[in-house]
């Protein structure tokens, strides 16, 4: 297996699968959809080698519910898909959040709406960060911007999921899933999670259950407040990357593959003497709102850039101090242009 | 005198919420008796469904995972694959299993999942107030077939026990009724066989129980009970539709 | 002290607070020993009762048919 080596040139999708197995994922359930098929293919080849189980399910609905079942026993398990398939998983995700069952879901998103296309897009930002399914819940969302992060953040996703007994979503896109980069393998450091809630049969203890149904007076109110408190606690795991913020006069905010391309654009701007910084949220939920607010105390101009017609920009606007100028540049699905195209857009809003 | 009939040990001692005369109560008890007989209380993990049987976690003294409406067979698949030494079963209504969850049950059976499925066919949606189910009989009134089910408009009653029997992964499939003691004894036997199918790792074990819904049939419990023999059994014949031999018995030298 | 000629062969008890008066036990008893009485329990259901306990042979068919596990039987 490739794991034995220290480094390898792999696709983002393979890195996700490798990270999952390294983190102890032993069950995978999925349904084919481009552009993430390398994940199930890798899992089908390599899970059996570590005593794990791969099931090609009859649908994304079945996959998420198999995940719900496997994770309810305390096992580490994963499902992956791309946008239309993630839509189908939303009911199950809502049940998992409501029943407080961990589990890792990967969305190597494609473009929509509908069947859309297989080009990179960030059109699923709202779905990912606002819960996605019915009811007042959230999932922790991790957004890699490189093959290495596809690996690292998938590993992290399992820990976060167990820490908060909540589903965690890894949100990549067609570009990240398909591109090849050198990946440095890391040894997963297992953490201890006590899973007293796990369903293993009522042997030597009282019977227990996992459910989201609360019918007694006031019960559901309490449950929702408890979930809310948990989502607030997640803030201690906020992650982001910040570049060139010292002396910045304009801060670009972008995530995922868009941020990756923009790193070059921002460097080009710096080379031209423009003081342009970059904030890349890595956790999309919880959002690094406080860091952006603090930054806006120094910098009065922000530019949100996304591969959609304006989703994350709302979170930037909610984060900044009043009086901060937040511009937006968005690209609906199609192609991902070269860094110099974005440099032009940056220059358009760069403060005089 | 010695006690010859008592509450099964694995049934928590609280009242059922089912309507008077509803067969769900009898079927719950039959399942519980069989689980007691096989000593499965500590090994069982139930994938409960959404329907009138949604409160299994209150009634069965066992670990229970709540599945979304229709998805119990997929949830059970995940549980069983993660815990192959546990006994995993679902208990689903006809809306749950034969409408919204049709894909999940067919593919769980087709994959030969080692799980047991108890399916309650009362020809109607109980919990949501008496709408048409896929099992609703031709001409039967429901709140969404106010003129009676017309097969040209609304389809035909679906026969799950026969349908699943056609799949190679189904180890056992039977249809039973609990409308009288004679049928009830056969129901217990079928329940045991469906349990054995899992314990012997033969494949999916399936029992379809014909059941009443006096409330939504708008009948007295007595009349509803009679309807099972008079109207349901002629359309939904009782019997064993598939019974796979244990691999050992197949006589491979 | 009056002596009963035949000892009853069976004994059934009804947990009346659980009875919903559905009458399935009435249909099940081969000797027609059970009726749904005019008495109400706390839930407002007419409860089933055995009218002729001496003739019960403890066959348990009533208990088998009871959807609410109201009946226990000795023989
Ligand atoms: C996704 C979804 N759709 C619809 C419902 C509403 N619903 C709850 S139970 C049910 C059907 C109940 O009928 P059945 O499965 O036959 O069980 P019964 O109540 O008759 O025992 C429906 C439609 C739901 N809970 N979830
Ligand atoms: S509504 Fe029908 S199925 Fe549900 S408990 Fe009442 S009688 Fe039983």
JSON list of N, CA and C in Angstrom, two decimals, chain A residues 309-339:
[
{"chain": "A", "resi": 309, "resn": "UNK", "atom": "N", "xyz": [-22.34, 33.10, -7.06]},
{"chain": "A", "resi": 309, "resn": "UNK", "atom": "CA", "xyz": [-22.77, 34.49, -7.25]},
{"chain": "A", "resi": 309, "resn": "UNK", "atom": "C", "xyz": [-22.95, 35.22, -5.92]},
{"chain": "A", "resi": 310, "resn": "UNK", "atom": "N", "xyz": [-22.37, 34.68, -4.86]},
{"chain": "A", "resi": 310, "resn": "UNK", "atom": "CA", "xyz": [-22.37, 35.42, -3.60]},
{"chain": "A", "resi": 310, "resn": "UNK", "atom": "C", "xyz": [-23.00, 34.67, -2.45]},
{"chain": "A", "resi": 311, "resn": "UNK", "atom": "N", "xyz": [-22.21, 33.89, -1.74]},
{"chain": "A", "resi": 311, "resn": "UNK", "atom": "CA", "xyz": [-22.72, 33.16, -0.58]},
{"chain": "A", "resi": 311, "resn": "UNK", "atom": "C", "xyz": [-21.91, 33.49, 0.67]},
{"chain": "A", "resi": 312, "resn": "UNK", "atom": "N", "xyz": [-20.60, 33.11, 0.66]},
{"chain": "A", "resi": 312, "resn": "UNK", "atom": "CA", "xyz": [-19.78, 33.37, 1.84]},
{"chain": "A", "resi": 312, "resn": "UNK", "atom": "C", "xyz": [-19.67, 34.85, 2.13]},
{"chain": "A", "resi": 313, "resn": "UNK", "atom": "N", "xyz": [-19.82, 35.68, 1.10]},
{"chain": "A", "resi": 313, "resn": "UNK", "atom": "CA", "xyz": [-19.72, 37.13, 1.30]},
{"chain": "A", "resi": 313, "resn": "UNK", "atom": "C", "xyz": [-20.67, 37.59, 2.42]},
{"chain": "A", "resi": 314, "resn": "UNK", "atom": "N", "xyz": [-21.79, 36.89, 2.56]},
{"chain": "A", "resi": 314, "resn": "UNK", "atom": "CA", "xyz": [-22.73, 37.26, 3.62]},
{"chain": "A", "resi": 314, "resn": "UNK", "atom": "C", "xyz": [-22.09, 37.08, 5.00]},
{"chain": "A", "resi": 315, "resn": "UNK", "atom": "N", "xyz": [-21.30, 36.02, 5.15]},
{"chain": "A", "resi": 315, "resn": "UNK", "atom": "CA", "xyz": [-20.64, 35.81, 6.43]},
{"chain": "A", "resi": 315, "resn": "UNK", "atom": "C", "xyz": [-19.56, 36.86, 6.68]},
{"chain": "A", "resi": 316, "resn": "UNK", "atom": "N", "xyz": [-18.89, 37.28, 5.60]},
{"chain": "A", "resi": 316, "resn": "UNK", "atom": "CA", "xyz": [-17.89, 38.34, 5.77]},
{"chain": "A", "resi": 316, "resn": "UNK", "atom": "C", "xyz": [-18.60, 39.61, 6.24]},
{"chain": "A", "resi": 317, "resn": "UNK", "atom": "N", "xyz": [-19.71, 39.95, 5.59]},
{"chain": "A", "resi": 317, "resn": "UNK", "atom": "CA", "xyz": [-20.44, 41.17, 5.96]},
{"chain": "A", "resi": 317, "resn": "UNK", "atom": "C", "xyz": [-20.96, 41.08, 7.39]},
{"chain": "A", "resi": 318, "resn": "UNK", "atom": "N", "xyz": [-21.35, 39.88, 7.83]},
{"chain": "A", "resi": 318, "resn": "UNK", "atom": "CA", "xyz": [-21.83, 39.71, 9.20]},
{"chain": "A", "resi": 318, "resn": "UNK", "atom": "C", "xyz": [-20.69, 39.82, 10.21]},
{"chain": "A", "resi": 319, "resn": "UNK", "atom": "N", "xyz": [-19.46, 39.60, 9.74]},
{"chain": "A", "resi": 319, "resn": "UNK", "atom": "CA", "xyz": [-18.32, 39.55, 10.66]},
{"chain": "A", "resi": 319, "resn": "UNK", "atom": "C", "xyz": [-17.69, 40.91, 10.88]},
{"chain": "A", "resi": 320, "resn": "UNK", "atom": "N", "xyz": [-17.59, 41.73, 9.83]},
{"chain": "A", "resi": 320, "resn": "UNK", "atom": "CA", "xyz": [-16.79, 42.96, 9.92]},
{"chain": "A", "resi": 320, "resn": "UNK", "atom": "C", "xyz": [-17.45, 44.02, 10.80]},
{"chain": "A", "resi": 321, "resn": "UNK", "atom": "N", "xyz": [-16.62, 44.94, 11.27]},
{"chain": "A", "resi": 321, "resn": "UNK", "atom": "CA", "xyz": [-17.11, 46.10, 12.03]},
{"chain": "A", "resi": 321, "resn": "UNK", "atom": "C", "xyz": [-17.93, 46.99, 11.10]},
{"chain": "A", "resi": 322, "resn": "UNK", "atom": "N", "xyz": [-18.93, 47.66, 11.63]},
{"chain": "A", "resi": 322, "resn": "UNK", "atom": "CA", "xyz": [-19.70, 48.59, 10.81]},
{"chain": "A", "resi": 322, "resn": "UNK", "atom": "C", "xyz": [-18.75, 49.62, 10.17]},
{"chain": "A", "resi": 323, "resn": "UNK", "atom": "N", "xyz": [-19.06, 50.01, 8.96]},
{"chain": "A", "resi": 323, "resn": "UNK", "atom": "CA", "xyz": [-18.22, 50.98, 8.28]},
{"chain": "A", "resi": 323, "resn": "UNK", "atom": "C", "xyz": [-17.14, 50.35, 7.41]},
{"chain": "A", "resi": 324, "resn": "UNK", "atom": "N", "xyz": [-17.06, 49.04, 7.44]},
{"chain": "A", "resi": 324, "resn": "UNK", "atom": "CA", "xyz": [-16.07, 48.35, 6.61]},
{"chain": "A", "resi": 324, "resn": "UNK", "atom": "C", "xyz": [-16.68, 48.14, 5.22]},
{"chain": "A", "resi": 325, "resn": "UNK", "atom": "N", "xyz": [-15.88, 48.42, 4.22]},
{"chain": "A", "resi": 325, "resn": "UNK", "atom": "CA", "xyz": [-16.35, 48.21, 2.84]},
{"chain": "A", "resi": 325, "resn": "UNK", "atom": "C", "xyz": [-16.11, 46.74, 2.46]},
{"chain": "A", "resi": 326, "resn": "UNK", "atom": "N", "xyz": [-17.19, 46.00, 2.12]},
{"chain": "A", "resi": 326, "resn": "UNK", "atom": "CA", "xyz": [-17.01, 44.61, 1.68]},
{"chain": "A", "resi": 326, "resn": "UNK", "atom": "C", "xyz": [-17.48, 44.49, 0.24]},
{"chain": "A", "resi": 327, "resn": "UNK", "atom": "N", "xyz": [-16.54, 44.29, -0.66]},
{"chain": "A", "resi": 327, "resn": "UNK", "atom": "CA", "xyz": [-16.89, 44.07, -2.06]},
{"chain": "A", "resi": 327, "resn": "UNK", "atom": "C", "xyz": [-16.93, 42.58, -2.34]},
{"chain": "A", "resi": 328, "resn": "UNK", "atom": "N", "xyz": [-17.54, 42.27, -3.47]},
{"chain": "A", "resi": 328, "resn": "UNK", "atom": "CA", "xyz": [-17.66, 40.86, -3.83]},
{"chain": "A", "resi": 328, "resn": "UNK", "atom": "C", "xyz": [-17.31, 40.67, -5.30]},
{"chain": "A", "resi": 329, "resn": "UNK", "atom": "N", "xyz": [-16.57, 39.61, -5.54]},
{"chain": "A", "resi": 329, "resn": "UNK", "atom": "CA", "xyz": [-16.39, 39.18, -6.93]},
{"chain": "A", "resi": 329, "resn": "UNK", "atom": "C", "xyz": [-16.70, 37.69, -7.00]},
{"chain": "A", "resi": 330, "resn": "UNK", "atom": "N", "xyz": [-17.64, 37.35, -7.85]},
{"chain": "A", "resi": 330, "resn": "UNK", "atom": "CA", "xyz": [-18.05, 35.95, -7.93]},
{"chain": "A", "resi": 330, "resn": "UNK", "atom": "C", "xyz": [-18.01, 35.44, -9.35]},
{"chain": "A", "resi": 331, "resn": "UNK", "atom": "N", "xyz": [-17.75, 34.17, -9.46]},
{"chain": "A", "resi": 331, "resn": "UNK", "atom": "CA", "xyz": [-17.78, 33.51, -10.75]},
{"chain": "A", "resi": 331, "resn": "UNK", "atom": "C", "xyz": [-18.71, 32.32, -10.67]},
{"chain": "A", "resi": 332, "resn": "UNK", "atom": "N", "xyz": [-19.79, 32.36, -11.43]},
{"chain": "A", "resi": 332, "resn": "UNK", "atom": "CA", "xyz": [-20.63, 31.16, -11.48]},
{"chain": "A", "resi": 332, "resn": "UNK", "atom": "C", "xyz": [-19.85, 30.03, -12.14]},
{"chain": "A", "resi": 333, "resn": "UNK", "atom": "N", "xyz": [-20.33, 28.79, -11.99]},
{"chain": "A", "resi": 333, "resn": "UNK", "atom": "CA", "xyz": [-19.57, 27.66, -12.51]},
{"chain": "A", "resi": 333, "resn": "UNK", "atom": "C", "xyz": [-19.21, 27.82, -13.98]},
{"chain": "A", "resi": 334, "resn": "UNK", "atom": "N", "xyz": [-18.09, 27.30, -14.33]},
{"chain": "A", "resi": 334, "resn": "UNK", "atom": "CA", "xyz": [-17.59, 27.37, -15.69]},
{"chain": "A", "resi": 334, "resn": "UNK", "atom": "C", "xyz": [-16.15, 26.94, -15.59]},
{"chain": "A", "resi": 335, "resn": "UNK", "atom": "N", "xyz": [-15.28, 27.94, -15.72]},
{"chain": "A", "resi": 335, "resn": "UNK", "atom": "CA", "xyz": [-13.87, 27.59, -15.58]},
{"chain": "A", "resi": 335, "resn": "UNK", "atom": "C", "xyz": [-13.28, 28.37, -14.42]},
{"chain": "A", "resi": 336, "resn": "UNK", "atom": "N", "xyz": [-12.14, 27.93, -13.95]},
{"chain": "A", "resi": 336, "resn": "UNK", "atom": "CA", "xyz": [-11.42, 28.65, -12.91]},
{"chain": "A", "resi": 336, "resn": "UNK", "atom": "C", "xyz": [-10.28, 29.38, -13.59]},
{"chain": "A", "resi": 337, "resn": "UNK", "atom": "N", "xyz": [-10.39, 30.72, -13.72]},
{"chain": "A", "resi": 337, "resn": "UNK", "atom": "CA", "xyz": [-9.39, 31.47, -14.49]},
{"chain": "A", "resi": 337, "resn": "UNK", "atom": "C", "xyz": [-8.03, 31.49, -13.79]},
{"chain": "A", "resi": 338, "resn": "UNK", "atom": "N", "xyz": [-7.04, 32.03, -14.50]},
{"chain": "A", "resi": 338, "resn": "UNK", "atom": "CA", "xyz": [-5.69, 32.12, -13.96]},
{"chain": "A", "resi": 338, "resn": "UNK", "atom": "C", "xyz": [-5.59, 33.28, -12.97]},
{"chain": "A", "resi": 339, "resn": "UNK", "atom": "N", "xyz": [-4.53, 33.28, -12.11]},
{"chain": "A", "resi": 339, "resn": "UNK", "atom": "CA", "xyz": [-4.40, 34.28, -11.06]},
{"chain": "A", "resi": 339, "resn": "UNK", "atom": "C", "xyz": [-4.44, 35.72, -11.55]}
]
